[in-house]
Short mmCIF file of C-alpha atoms in Angstrom, two decimals:
data_model
loop_
_atom_site.label_atom_id
_atom_site.label_comp_id
_atom_site.label_asym_id
_atom_site.label_seq_id
_atom_site.Cartn_x
_atom_site.Cartn_y
_atom_site.Cartn_z
CA MET K 203 -124.45 74.88 195.97
CA ALA K 204 -123.54 74.60 192.02
CA GLU K 205 -124.42 78.95 192.17
CA ILE K 206 -120.89 79.40 194.34
CA PHE K 207 -118.95 77.95 191.90
CA GLU K 208 -119.94 79.44 189.01
CA SER K 209 -119.45 82.25 190.85
CA ALA K 210 -116.04 80.81 191.74
CA GLY K 211 -115.13 80.38 187.94
CA ILE K 212 -116.40 84.28 187.00
CA THR K 213 -114.28 84.85 189.81
CA ILE K 214 -110.95 83.08 188.18
CA ALA K 215 -111.86 83.82 184.66
CA TYR K 216 -112.20 87.63 185.60
CA GLY K 217 -108.68 87.09 187.51
CA LEU K 218 -106.77 85.65 184.50
CA VAL K 219 -107.73 87.85 182.42
CA GLY K 220 -106.43 90.62 185.11
CA PHE K 221 -103.41 88.35 185.15
CA ILE K 222 -102.68 89.16 181.03
CA VAL K 223 -103.54 92.84 181.57
CA MET K 224 -100.92 93.15 184.04
CA ALA K 225 -98.63 91.28 182.29
CA ALA K 226 -99.26 93.04 179.09
CA GLY K 227 -98.49 96.32 181.36
CA PHE K 228 -95.33 94.61 182.73
CA ALA K 229 -93.77 94.10 179.30
CA ALA K 230 -95.46 97.04 178.11
CA LEU K 231 -93.38 99.20 181.65
CA ASP K 232 -90.67 96.79 180.14
CA LEU K 233 -89.90 98.31 176.68
CA VAL K 234 -89.99 101.57 177.38
CA THR K 235 -87.17 101.17 180.08
CA PRO K 236 -83.22 100.85 179.18
CA ARG K 237 -83.03 97.96 181.28
CA LYS K 238 -84.80 94.20 182.11
CA LEU K 239 -87.30 95.30 185.28
CA ILE K 240 -86.27 92.15 186.16
CA GLU K 241 -82.79 92.08 186.42
CA VAL K 242 -83.26 95.91 188.85
CA VAL K 243 -85.91 95.21 190.83
CA TRP K 244 -85.28 92.35 192.18
CA LYS K 245 -81.59 91.45 191.72
CA GLU K 246 -79.80 94.72 192.11
CA ARG K 247 -82.93 96.00 194.27
CA ASN K 248 -83.20 99.16 192.50
CA LYS K 249 -85.49 101.35 194.72
CA GLY K 250 -86.61 103.59 191.66
CA ALA K 251 -87.08 101.18 189.18
CA SER K 252 -89.44 99.37 191.57
CA ILE K 253 -91.27 103.05 192.81
CA VAL K 254 -92.56 102.93 188.80
CA LEU K 255 -93.10 99.57 188.45
CA SER K 256 -95.57 99.31 191.43
CA GLY K 257 -96.70 102.87 190.45
CA GLN K 258 -97.71 101.13 186.80
CA MET K 259 -99.32 97.60 188.78
CA LEU K 260 -101.02 99.31 190.92
CA GLY K 261 -102.58 101.51 188.17
CA VAL K 262 -103.35 98.89 186.11
CA GLY K 263 -105.09 97.26 188.85
CA LEU K 264 -107.57 100.06 189.32
CA VAL K 265 -108.48 100.23 186.05
CA ILE K 266 -108.93 96.41 185.45
CA SER K 267 -110.77 97.01 189.21
CA GLN K 268 -113.23 99.61 186.36
CA ALA K 269 -112.97 97.39 183.46
CA ILE K 270 -115.03 94.67 185.41
CA ARG K 271 -117.65 96.59 186.76
CA SER K 272 -118.30 98.54 183.05
CA SER K 273 -117.75 95.60 181.31
CA GLU K 274 -120.72 94.10 179.31
CA PHE K 275 -121.59 90.54 181.44
CA GLN K 276 -125.26 90.61 180.71
CA ASP K 277 -124.65 89.79 177.16
CA GLY K 278 -122.75 87.03 178.58
CA LEU K 279 -119.28 85.62 180.14
CA MET K 280 -117.00 85.58 177.09
CA TRP K 281 -118.70 88.72 175.69
CA GLY K 282 -117.26 90.00 179.33
CA LEU K 283 -114.45 89.22 179.57
CA THR K 284 -113.25 89.99 176.60
CA SER K 285 -114.47 93.69 176.90
CA THR K 286 -112.43 93.65 180.19
CA LEU K 287 -110.00 92.38 178.49
CA VAL K 288 -110.03 95.14 176.02
CA TYR K 289 -110.15 98.06 178.41
CA GLY K 290 -107.93 97.13 180.33
CA LEU K 291 -105.19 96.95 177.41
CA ALA K 292 -106.71 100.40 176.02
CA GLY K 293 -105.77 101.82 179.89
CA VAL K 294 -102.58 99.57 179.92
CA LEU K 295 -101.69 101.70 176.05
CA VAL K 296 -102.33 105.09 177.87
CA MET K 297 -100.74 104.13 180.35
CA THR K 298 -97.75 103.62 178.51
CA LEU K 299 -98.22 106.69 175.78
CA VAL K 300 -98.48 108.48 178.91
CA PHE K 301 -94.97 108.26 180.40
CA ALA K 302 -93.87 108.16 176.62
CA VAL K 303 -95.14 111.64 176.63
CA VAL K 304 -93.50 112.70 180.10
CA GLY K 305 -90.35 111.74 179.07
CA ILE K 306 -89.94 113.90 176.32
CA ILE K 307 -91.62 116.51 176.89
CA THR K 308 -88.79 116.57 180.79
CA PRO K 309 -85.09 116.75 179.74
CA GLY K 310 -83.16 112.93 179.76
CA ARG K 311 -84.07 109.97 179.17
CA MET K 312 -87.52 109.64 181.85
CA GLY K 313 -86.90 105.92 181.09
CA ALA K 314 -83.19 105.65 182.48
CA THR K 315 -83.56 108.77 184.84
CA VAL K 316 -86.14 106.98 186.57
CA MET K 317 -83.77 104.41 187.28
CA GLU K 318 -81.24 106.41 188.54
CA ASP K 319 -80.78 104.77 191.64
CA VAL K 320 -77.79 106.83 193.62
CA GLU K 321 -76.31 106.00 196.70
CA ASN K 322 -78.84 103.99 197.62
CA ARG K 323 -81.83 106.90 197.02
CA PRO K 324 -84.54 106.70 193.95
CA HIS K 325 -84.55 109.45 191.53
CA PRO K 326 -87.32 112.34 192.06
CA ALA K 327 -88.88 111.43 188.99
CA ALA K 328 -89.34 107.50 189.79
CA TRP K 329 -92.41 109.08 192.52
CA VAL K 330 -93.42 111.94 189.89
CA GLN K 331 -94.38 108.60 187.17
CA GLY K 332 -95.32 105.87 188.92
CA THR K 333 -97.85 108.80 190.48
CA MET K 334 -98.28 109.62 186.89
CA TYR K 335 -99.48 105.94 186.73
CA ILE K 336 -101.90 106.26 188.95
CA GLY K 337 -103.38 109.27 188.75
CA THR K 338 -103.64 108.18 184.40
CA ALA K 339 -105.18 105.46 185.96
CA LEU K 340 -107.59 106.77 187.81
CA MET K 341 -107.81 109.06 184.44
CA VAL K 342 -109.88 105.96 182.47
CA SER K 343 -111.60 103.92 184.66
CA ALA K 344 -113.83 107.21 185.51
CA ALA K 345 -113.55 107.21 181.44
CA LEU K 346 -114.95 103.36 182.09
CA SER K 347 -117.52 104.38 184.68
#
């Protein structure tokens, strides 16, 4: 019975680390877009911003999943949690850099373009950027394995 509680505690600890990394990912995306995501997604219901944010959150989740699998848990719980945090934040950094590079090589300002929502239709770049996050996350995850 004690093993069940220990496993539940470990699960909660890794979940909290994952939440911290997801919050960092949200904050990073919020920094590279011209307007606050909370306003644009939840209040304005902007589909383009929602697509990009969804792709990013799915990507961060994929990186965290692999970071947990690759964590140094055998060296102790704290080391496992720390390695998961570092790997996860590295994934967020790489995804944010990809967003910035794509913004540089494409016309216009990417952060503004993906938030264009003309006649309730997102700009096609939102789909591309959301998919870029997922693709980048898969690459980072492969590097962690």
